[in-house]
Structures are given as C-alpha cells and as structure tokens.
Coordinates of N, CA and C in Angstrom, one line a residue:
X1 N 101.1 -5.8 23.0 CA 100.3 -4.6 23.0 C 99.3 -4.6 24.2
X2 N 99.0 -5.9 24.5 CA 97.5 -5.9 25.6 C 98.8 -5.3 27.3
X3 N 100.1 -6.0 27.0 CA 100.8 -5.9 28.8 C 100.8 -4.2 28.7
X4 N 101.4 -3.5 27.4 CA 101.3 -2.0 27.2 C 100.7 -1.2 27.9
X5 N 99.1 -1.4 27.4 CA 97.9 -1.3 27.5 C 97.6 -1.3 29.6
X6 N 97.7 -2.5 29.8 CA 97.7 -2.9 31.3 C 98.3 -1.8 32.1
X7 N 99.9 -2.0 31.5 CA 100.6 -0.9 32.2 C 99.8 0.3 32.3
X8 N 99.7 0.6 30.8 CA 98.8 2.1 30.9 C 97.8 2.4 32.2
X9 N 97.3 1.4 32.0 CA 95.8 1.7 33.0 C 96.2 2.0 34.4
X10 N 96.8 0.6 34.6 CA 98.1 0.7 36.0 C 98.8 2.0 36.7
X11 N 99.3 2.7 35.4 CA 99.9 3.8 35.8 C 98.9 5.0 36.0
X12 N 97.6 4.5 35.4 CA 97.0 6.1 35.4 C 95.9 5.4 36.6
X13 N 95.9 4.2 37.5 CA 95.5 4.4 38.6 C 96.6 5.2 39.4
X14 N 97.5 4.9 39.1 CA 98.5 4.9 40.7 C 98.2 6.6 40.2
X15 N 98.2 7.6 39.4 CA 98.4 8.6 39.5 C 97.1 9.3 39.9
X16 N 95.8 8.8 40.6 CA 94.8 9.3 40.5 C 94.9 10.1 42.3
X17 N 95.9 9.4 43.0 CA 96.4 10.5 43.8 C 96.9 11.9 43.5
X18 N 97.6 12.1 42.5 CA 98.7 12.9 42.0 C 97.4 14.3 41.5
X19 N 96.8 13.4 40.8 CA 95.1 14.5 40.3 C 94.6 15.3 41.5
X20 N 94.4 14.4 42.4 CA 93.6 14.5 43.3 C 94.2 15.9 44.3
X21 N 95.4 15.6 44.7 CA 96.5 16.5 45.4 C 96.8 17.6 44.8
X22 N 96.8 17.9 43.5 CA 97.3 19.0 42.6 C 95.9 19.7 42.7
X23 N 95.0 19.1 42.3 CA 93.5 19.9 42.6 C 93.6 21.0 43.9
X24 N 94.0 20.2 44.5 CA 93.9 20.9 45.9 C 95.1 21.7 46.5
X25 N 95.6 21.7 45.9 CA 96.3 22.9 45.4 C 96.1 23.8 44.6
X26 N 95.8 23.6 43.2 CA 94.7 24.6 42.2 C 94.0 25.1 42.9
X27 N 92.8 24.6 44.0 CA 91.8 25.1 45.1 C 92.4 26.4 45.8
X28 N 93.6 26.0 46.1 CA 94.1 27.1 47.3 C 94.6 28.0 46.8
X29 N 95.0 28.0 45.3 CA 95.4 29.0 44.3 C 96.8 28.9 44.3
X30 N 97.6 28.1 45.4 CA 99.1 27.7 45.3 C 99.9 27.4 44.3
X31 N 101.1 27.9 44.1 CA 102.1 27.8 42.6 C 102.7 27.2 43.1
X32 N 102.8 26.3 42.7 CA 103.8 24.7 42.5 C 105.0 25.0 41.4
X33 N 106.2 24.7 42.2 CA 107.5 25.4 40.9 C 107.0 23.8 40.2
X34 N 107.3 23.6 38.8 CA 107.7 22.4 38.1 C 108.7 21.8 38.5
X35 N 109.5 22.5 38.8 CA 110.4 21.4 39.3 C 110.0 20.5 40.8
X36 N 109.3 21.4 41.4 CA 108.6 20.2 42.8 C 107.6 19.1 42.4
X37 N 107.1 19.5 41.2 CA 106.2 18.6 40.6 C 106.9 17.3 40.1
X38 N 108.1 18.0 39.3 CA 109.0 17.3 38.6 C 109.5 15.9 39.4
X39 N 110.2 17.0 40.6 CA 110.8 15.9 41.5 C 109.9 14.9 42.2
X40 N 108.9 15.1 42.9 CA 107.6 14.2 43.0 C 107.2 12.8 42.2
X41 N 107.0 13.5 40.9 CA 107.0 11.9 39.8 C 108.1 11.1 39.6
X42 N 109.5 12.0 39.5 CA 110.4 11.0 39.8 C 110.9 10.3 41.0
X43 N 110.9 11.0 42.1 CA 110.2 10.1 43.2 C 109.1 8.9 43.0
X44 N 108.2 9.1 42.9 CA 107.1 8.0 42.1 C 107.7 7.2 41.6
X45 N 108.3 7.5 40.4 CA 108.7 6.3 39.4 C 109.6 5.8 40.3
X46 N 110.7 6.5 40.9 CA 111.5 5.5 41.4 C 111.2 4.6 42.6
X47 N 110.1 4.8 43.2 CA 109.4 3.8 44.4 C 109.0 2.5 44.1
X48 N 108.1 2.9 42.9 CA 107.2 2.2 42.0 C 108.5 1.2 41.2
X49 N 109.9 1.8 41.0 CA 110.7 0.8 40.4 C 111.0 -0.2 41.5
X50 N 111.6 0.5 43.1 CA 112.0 -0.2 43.8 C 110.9 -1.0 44.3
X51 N 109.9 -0.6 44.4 CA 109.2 -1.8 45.1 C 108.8 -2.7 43.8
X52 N 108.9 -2.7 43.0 CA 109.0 -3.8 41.6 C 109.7 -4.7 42.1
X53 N 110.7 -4.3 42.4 CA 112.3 -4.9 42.5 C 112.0 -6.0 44.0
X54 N 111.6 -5.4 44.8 CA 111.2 -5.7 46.0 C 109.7 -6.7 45.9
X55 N 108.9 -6.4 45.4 CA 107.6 -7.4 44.6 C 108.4 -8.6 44.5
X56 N 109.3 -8.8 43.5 CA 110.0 -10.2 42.8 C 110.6 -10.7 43.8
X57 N 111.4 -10.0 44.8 CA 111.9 -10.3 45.6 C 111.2 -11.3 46.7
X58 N 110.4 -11.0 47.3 CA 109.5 -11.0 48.8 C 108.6 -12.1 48.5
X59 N 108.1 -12.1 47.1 CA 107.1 -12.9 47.1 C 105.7 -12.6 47.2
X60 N 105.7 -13.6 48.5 CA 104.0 -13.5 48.8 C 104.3 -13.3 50.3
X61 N 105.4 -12.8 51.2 CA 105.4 -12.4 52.3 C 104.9 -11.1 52.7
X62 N 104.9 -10.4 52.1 CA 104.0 -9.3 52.8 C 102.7 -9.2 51.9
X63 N 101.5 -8.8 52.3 CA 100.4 -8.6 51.8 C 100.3 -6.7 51.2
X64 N 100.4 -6.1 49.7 CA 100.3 -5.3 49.2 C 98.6 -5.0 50.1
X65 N 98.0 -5.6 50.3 CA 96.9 -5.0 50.8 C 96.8 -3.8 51.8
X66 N 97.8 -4.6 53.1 CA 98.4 -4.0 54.4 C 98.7 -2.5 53.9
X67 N 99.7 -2.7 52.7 CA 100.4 -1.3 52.0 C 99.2 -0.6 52.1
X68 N 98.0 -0.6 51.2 CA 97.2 0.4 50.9 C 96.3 0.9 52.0
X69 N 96.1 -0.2 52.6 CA 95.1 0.3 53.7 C 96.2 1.1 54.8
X70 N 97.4 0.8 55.1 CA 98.5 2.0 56.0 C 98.2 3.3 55.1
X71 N 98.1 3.8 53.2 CA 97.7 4.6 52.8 C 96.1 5.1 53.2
X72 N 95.5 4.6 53.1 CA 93.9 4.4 53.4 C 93.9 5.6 54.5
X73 N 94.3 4.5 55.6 CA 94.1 5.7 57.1 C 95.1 7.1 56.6
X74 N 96.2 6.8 56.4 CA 96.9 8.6 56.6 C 96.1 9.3 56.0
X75 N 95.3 8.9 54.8 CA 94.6 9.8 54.2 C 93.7 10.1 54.9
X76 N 92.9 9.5 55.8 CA 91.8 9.5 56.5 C 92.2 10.4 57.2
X77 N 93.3 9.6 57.7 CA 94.0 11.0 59.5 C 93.7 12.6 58.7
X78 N 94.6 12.6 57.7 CA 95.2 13.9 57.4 C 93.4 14.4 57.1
X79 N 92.6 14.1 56.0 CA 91.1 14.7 56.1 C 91.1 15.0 57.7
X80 N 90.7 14.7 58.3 CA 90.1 14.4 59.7 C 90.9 15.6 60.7
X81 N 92.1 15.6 60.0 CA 93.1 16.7 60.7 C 92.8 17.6 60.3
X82 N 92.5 17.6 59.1 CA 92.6 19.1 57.9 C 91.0 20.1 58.0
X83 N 90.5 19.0 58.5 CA 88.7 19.7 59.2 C 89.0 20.7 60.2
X84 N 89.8 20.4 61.1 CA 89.6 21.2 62.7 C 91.2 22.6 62.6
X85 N 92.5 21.9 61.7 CA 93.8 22.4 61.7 C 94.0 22.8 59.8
X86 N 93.9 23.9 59.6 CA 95.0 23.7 57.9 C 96.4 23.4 57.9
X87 N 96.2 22.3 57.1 CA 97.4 22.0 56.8 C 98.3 23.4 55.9
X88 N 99.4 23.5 56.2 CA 100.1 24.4 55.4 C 100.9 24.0 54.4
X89 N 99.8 24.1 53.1 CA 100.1 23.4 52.1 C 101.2 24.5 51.4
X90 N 101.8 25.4 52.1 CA 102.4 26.4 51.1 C 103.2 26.2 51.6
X91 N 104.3 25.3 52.4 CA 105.1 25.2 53.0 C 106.3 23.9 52.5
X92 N 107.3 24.1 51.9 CA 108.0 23.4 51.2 C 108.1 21.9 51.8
X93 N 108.1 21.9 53.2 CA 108.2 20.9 54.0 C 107.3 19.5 53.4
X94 N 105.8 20.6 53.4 CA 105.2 19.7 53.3 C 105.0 18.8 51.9
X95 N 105.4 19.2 51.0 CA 106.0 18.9 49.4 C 106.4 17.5 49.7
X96 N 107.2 17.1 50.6 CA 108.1 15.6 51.5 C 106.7 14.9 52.0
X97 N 105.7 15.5 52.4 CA 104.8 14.9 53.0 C 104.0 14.2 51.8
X98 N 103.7 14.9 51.1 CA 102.9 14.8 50.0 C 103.9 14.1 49.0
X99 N 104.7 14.1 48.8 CA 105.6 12.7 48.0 C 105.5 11.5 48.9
X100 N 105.7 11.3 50.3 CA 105.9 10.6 50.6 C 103.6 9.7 50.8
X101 N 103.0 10.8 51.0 CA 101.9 9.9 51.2 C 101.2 9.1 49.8
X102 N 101.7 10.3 48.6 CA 101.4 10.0 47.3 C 101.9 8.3 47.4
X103 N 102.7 8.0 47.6 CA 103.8 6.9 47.3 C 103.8 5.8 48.0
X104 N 103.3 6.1 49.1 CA 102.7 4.8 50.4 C 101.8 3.5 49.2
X105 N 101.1 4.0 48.5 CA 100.1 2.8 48.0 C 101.3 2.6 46.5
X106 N 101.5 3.2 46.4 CA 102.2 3.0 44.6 C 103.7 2.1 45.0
X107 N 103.8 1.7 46.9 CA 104.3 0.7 47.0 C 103.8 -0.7 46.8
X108 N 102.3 -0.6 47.1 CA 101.7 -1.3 46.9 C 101.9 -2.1 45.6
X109 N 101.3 -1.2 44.9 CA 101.2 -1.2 43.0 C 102.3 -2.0 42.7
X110 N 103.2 -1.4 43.4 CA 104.4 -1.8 42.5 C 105.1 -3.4 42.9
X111 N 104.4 -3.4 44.0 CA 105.4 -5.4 44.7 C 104.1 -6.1 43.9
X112 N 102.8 -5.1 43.7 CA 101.7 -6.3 43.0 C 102.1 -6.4 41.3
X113 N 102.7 -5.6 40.8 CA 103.5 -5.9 39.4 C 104.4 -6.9 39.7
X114 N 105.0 -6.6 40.5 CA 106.7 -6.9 40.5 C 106.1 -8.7 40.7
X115 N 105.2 -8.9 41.9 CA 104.7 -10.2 42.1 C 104.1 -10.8 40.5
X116 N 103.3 -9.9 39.8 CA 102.7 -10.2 38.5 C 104.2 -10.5 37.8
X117 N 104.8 -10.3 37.7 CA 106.2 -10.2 36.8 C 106.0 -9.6 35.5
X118 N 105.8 -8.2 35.8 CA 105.0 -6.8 35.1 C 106.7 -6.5 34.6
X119 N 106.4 -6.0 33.3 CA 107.6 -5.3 33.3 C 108.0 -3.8 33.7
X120 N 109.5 -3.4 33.8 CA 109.7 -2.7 34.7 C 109.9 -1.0 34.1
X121 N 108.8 -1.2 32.6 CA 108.4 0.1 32.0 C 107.2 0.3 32.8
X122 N 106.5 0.1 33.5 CA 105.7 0.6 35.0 C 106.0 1.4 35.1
X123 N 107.4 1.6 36.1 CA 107.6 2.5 37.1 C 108.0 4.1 35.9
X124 N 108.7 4.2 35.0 CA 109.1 5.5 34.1 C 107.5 6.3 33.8
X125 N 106.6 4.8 33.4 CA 105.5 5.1 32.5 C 104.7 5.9 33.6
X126 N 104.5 5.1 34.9 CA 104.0 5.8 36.5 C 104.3 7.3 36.5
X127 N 105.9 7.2 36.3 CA 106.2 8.5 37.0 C 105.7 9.7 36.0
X128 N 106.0 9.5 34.5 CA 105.0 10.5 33.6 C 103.7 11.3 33.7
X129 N 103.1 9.8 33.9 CA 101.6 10.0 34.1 C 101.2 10.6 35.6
X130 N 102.0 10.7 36.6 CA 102.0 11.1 38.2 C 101.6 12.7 37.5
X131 N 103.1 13.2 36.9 CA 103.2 14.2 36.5 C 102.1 15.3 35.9
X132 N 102.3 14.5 34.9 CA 101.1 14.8 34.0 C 99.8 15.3 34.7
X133 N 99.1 14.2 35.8 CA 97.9 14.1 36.1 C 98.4 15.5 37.9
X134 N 99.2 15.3 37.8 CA 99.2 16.7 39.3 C 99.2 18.1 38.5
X135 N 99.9 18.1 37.2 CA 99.5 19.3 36.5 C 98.1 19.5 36.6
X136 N 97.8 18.4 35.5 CA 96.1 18.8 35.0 C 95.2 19.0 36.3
X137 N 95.6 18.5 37.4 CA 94.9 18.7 38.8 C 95.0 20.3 39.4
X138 N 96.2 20.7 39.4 CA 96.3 21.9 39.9 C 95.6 23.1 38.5
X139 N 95.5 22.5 37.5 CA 94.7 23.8 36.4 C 93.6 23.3 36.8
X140 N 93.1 22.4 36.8 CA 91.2 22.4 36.9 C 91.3 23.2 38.3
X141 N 92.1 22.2 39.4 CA 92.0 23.4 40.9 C 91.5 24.8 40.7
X142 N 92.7 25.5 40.2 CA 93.0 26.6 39.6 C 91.4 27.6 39.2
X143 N 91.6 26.8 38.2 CA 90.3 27.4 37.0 C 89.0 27.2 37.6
X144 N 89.1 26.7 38.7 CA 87.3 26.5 39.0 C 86.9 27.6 39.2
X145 N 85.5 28.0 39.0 CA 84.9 29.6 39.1 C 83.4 28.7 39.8
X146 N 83.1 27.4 40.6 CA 81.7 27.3 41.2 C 81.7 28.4 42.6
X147 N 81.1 29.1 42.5 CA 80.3 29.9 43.7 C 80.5 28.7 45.1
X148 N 79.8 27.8 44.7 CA 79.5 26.1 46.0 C 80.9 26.3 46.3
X149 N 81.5 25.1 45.1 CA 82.9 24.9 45.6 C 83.8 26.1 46.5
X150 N 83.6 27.6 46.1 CA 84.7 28.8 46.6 C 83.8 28.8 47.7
X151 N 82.7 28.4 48.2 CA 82.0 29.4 49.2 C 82.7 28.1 50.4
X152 N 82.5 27.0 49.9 CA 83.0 25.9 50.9 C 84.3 25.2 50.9
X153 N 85.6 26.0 50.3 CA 86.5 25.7 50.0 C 87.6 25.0 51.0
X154 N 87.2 25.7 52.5 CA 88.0 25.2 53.4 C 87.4 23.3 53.7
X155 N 86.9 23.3 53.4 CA 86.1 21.9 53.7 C 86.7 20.7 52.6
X156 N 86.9 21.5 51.4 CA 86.9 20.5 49.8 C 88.1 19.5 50.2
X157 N 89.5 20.5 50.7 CA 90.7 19.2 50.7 C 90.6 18.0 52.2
X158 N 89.7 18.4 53.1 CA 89.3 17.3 54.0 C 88.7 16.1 52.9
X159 N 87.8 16.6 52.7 CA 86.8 15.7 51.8 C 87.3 15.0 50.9
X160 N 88.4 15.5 50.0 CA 88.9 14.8 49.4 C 89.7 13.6 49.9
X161 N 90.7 14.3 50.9 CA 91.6 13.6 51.3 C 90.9 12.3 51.9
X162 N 89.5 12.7 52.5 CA 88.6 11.8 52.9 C 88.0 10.4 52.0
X163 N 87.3 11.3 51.1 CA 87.2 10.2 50.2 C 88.3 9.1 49.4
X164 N 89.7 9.8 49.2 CA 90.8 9.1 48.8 C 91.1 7.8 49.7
X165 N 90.8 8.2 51.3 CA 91.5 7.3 51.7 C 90.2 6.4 52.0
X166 N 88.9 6.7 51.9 CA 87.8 5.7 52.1 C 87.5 4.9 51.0
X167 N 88.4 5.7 50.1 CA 88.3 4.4 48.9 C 89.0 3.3 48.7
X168 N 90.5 3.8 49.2 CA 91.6 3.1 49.1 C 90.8 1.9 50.1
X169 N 89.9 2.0 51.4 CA 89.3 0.9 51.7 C 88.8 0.3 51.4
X170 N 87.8 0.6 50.8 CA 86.6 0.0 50.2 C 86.7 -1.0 48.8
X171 N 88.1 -0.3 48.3 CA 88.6 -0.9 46.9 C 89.9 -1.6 46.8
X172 N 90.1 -2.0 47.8 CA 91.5 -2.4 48.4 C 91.3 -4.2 47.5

C-alpha cells in the first residue's frame, strides 16, 4: 500500500508540468482536441516506461539530475523567449514541442524509479494523472475571470514557464 501510495505522489509530481501547460492554454482561451491531450499522456507514460526500463539498465552512469536541469533551462529559454516573441501556441506543431519538453524531466523520474526498482505501474499511473492534471489546467486557464491576470495575460505563460524551470533548479 505505502509503494502505491509513493507511486501516487510520483506521478502527480511528474504531472505538475501537464497543469501548468494546460493553464496556459485555458489563459489563451485555446481548444485542445482530447485526443492531443490524449496522445500527450500516452506519450508520457510511455517515456516514463522507457526510461524505467533504461533506469535498471544504466545504473548510476548517467546522473537523473543532468536530465532535469537540461529541462530547467528549456523552460527558462522558452519563458525568456516567450517575453520578447509569442509562441504560437495554436499551432499543431507545437503540440510535439510541448510533449516533448513535458517529458525531458519525466525522463528523469523515470531512470530515478527504474534505479529505485519502482514498479513499472509508474509509468500507466504517470500517464493518467498527466492527463487528468492538463485537463484540470486548461479549465481553471479557461474559467479565470481576474481583471490582473486578463489585463497582464501576455506576461503569465513567460512567468510560468519561468518559474517551472527555476524550480526545476532550485529543487533538482
């Protein structure tokens, strides 16, 4: 019950990107088909399996740290980018971007399981919760009515993306 549990928690870190990104999309008032959502978490889960797989494998040769902090900065870059350029978040392309940066640290996560010898209900449980939590992100997005937040809106997905990736340092 307690590894269950662990998993749990595990999985609803790795998705606190998935929150974060869906928000900011709810912000921009963007309609996300379900199925890009869909395909995204299963993407997820299946990274999160393979680098499991890759965790047991490797060892202690590469440092999961390296992983998050290579996440850390893109996130940094892209805030940093997203201040002076908008990103064109309505643009299918970028759907690939956003799977793939979602996923940079949940390689992480997953060689630090796979090294834990975590079982490999992680990565399905991951990809649920991905899901789940980019929904609930794009409704609060969505639904916000602050005056602040709409008057400063072009600013919020820098910030965010900012803070994501200054955490990913700070909490590495």
């Amino acid at each position: 019950m307690l590894a269950f549990i662990f998993l749990l928690l595990l999985s609803m870190l790795v998705s606190i990107d998935a929150f974060g990104i869906g928000f900011l999309f709810g912000l921009k008032k963007i309609r996300i088909p379900v199925v890009f959502i869909a395909m995204i978490a299963l993407f997820s889960a299946f990274v999160v399996f393979f680098s499991m797989g890759v965790g047991r494998i490797i060892g202690d040769l590469v440092p999961a740290s390296s992983i998050q902090t290579s996440a850390a900065v893109l996130m940094i870059a892209i805030g940093i980018y997203n201040m002076f350029f908008d990103l064109p978040l309505y643009r299918r392309s970028y759907f690939v971007m956003v799977a793939l940066l979602m996923n940079v640290d949940s390689v992480g996560y997953g060689i630090q399981a796979g090294l834990s010898d975590r079982s490999f209900w992680f990565a399905p449980m991951a990809g649920v919760i991905i899901f789940i939590a980019f929904i609930i992100g794009v409704i609060y997005g969505h639904e916000l009515k602050s005056r602040f937040i709409i008057k400063y809106m072009t600013f919020i997905p820098s910030i965010i993306f900012l803070l994501l990736g200054f955490s990913k340092l700070l909490f590495n």
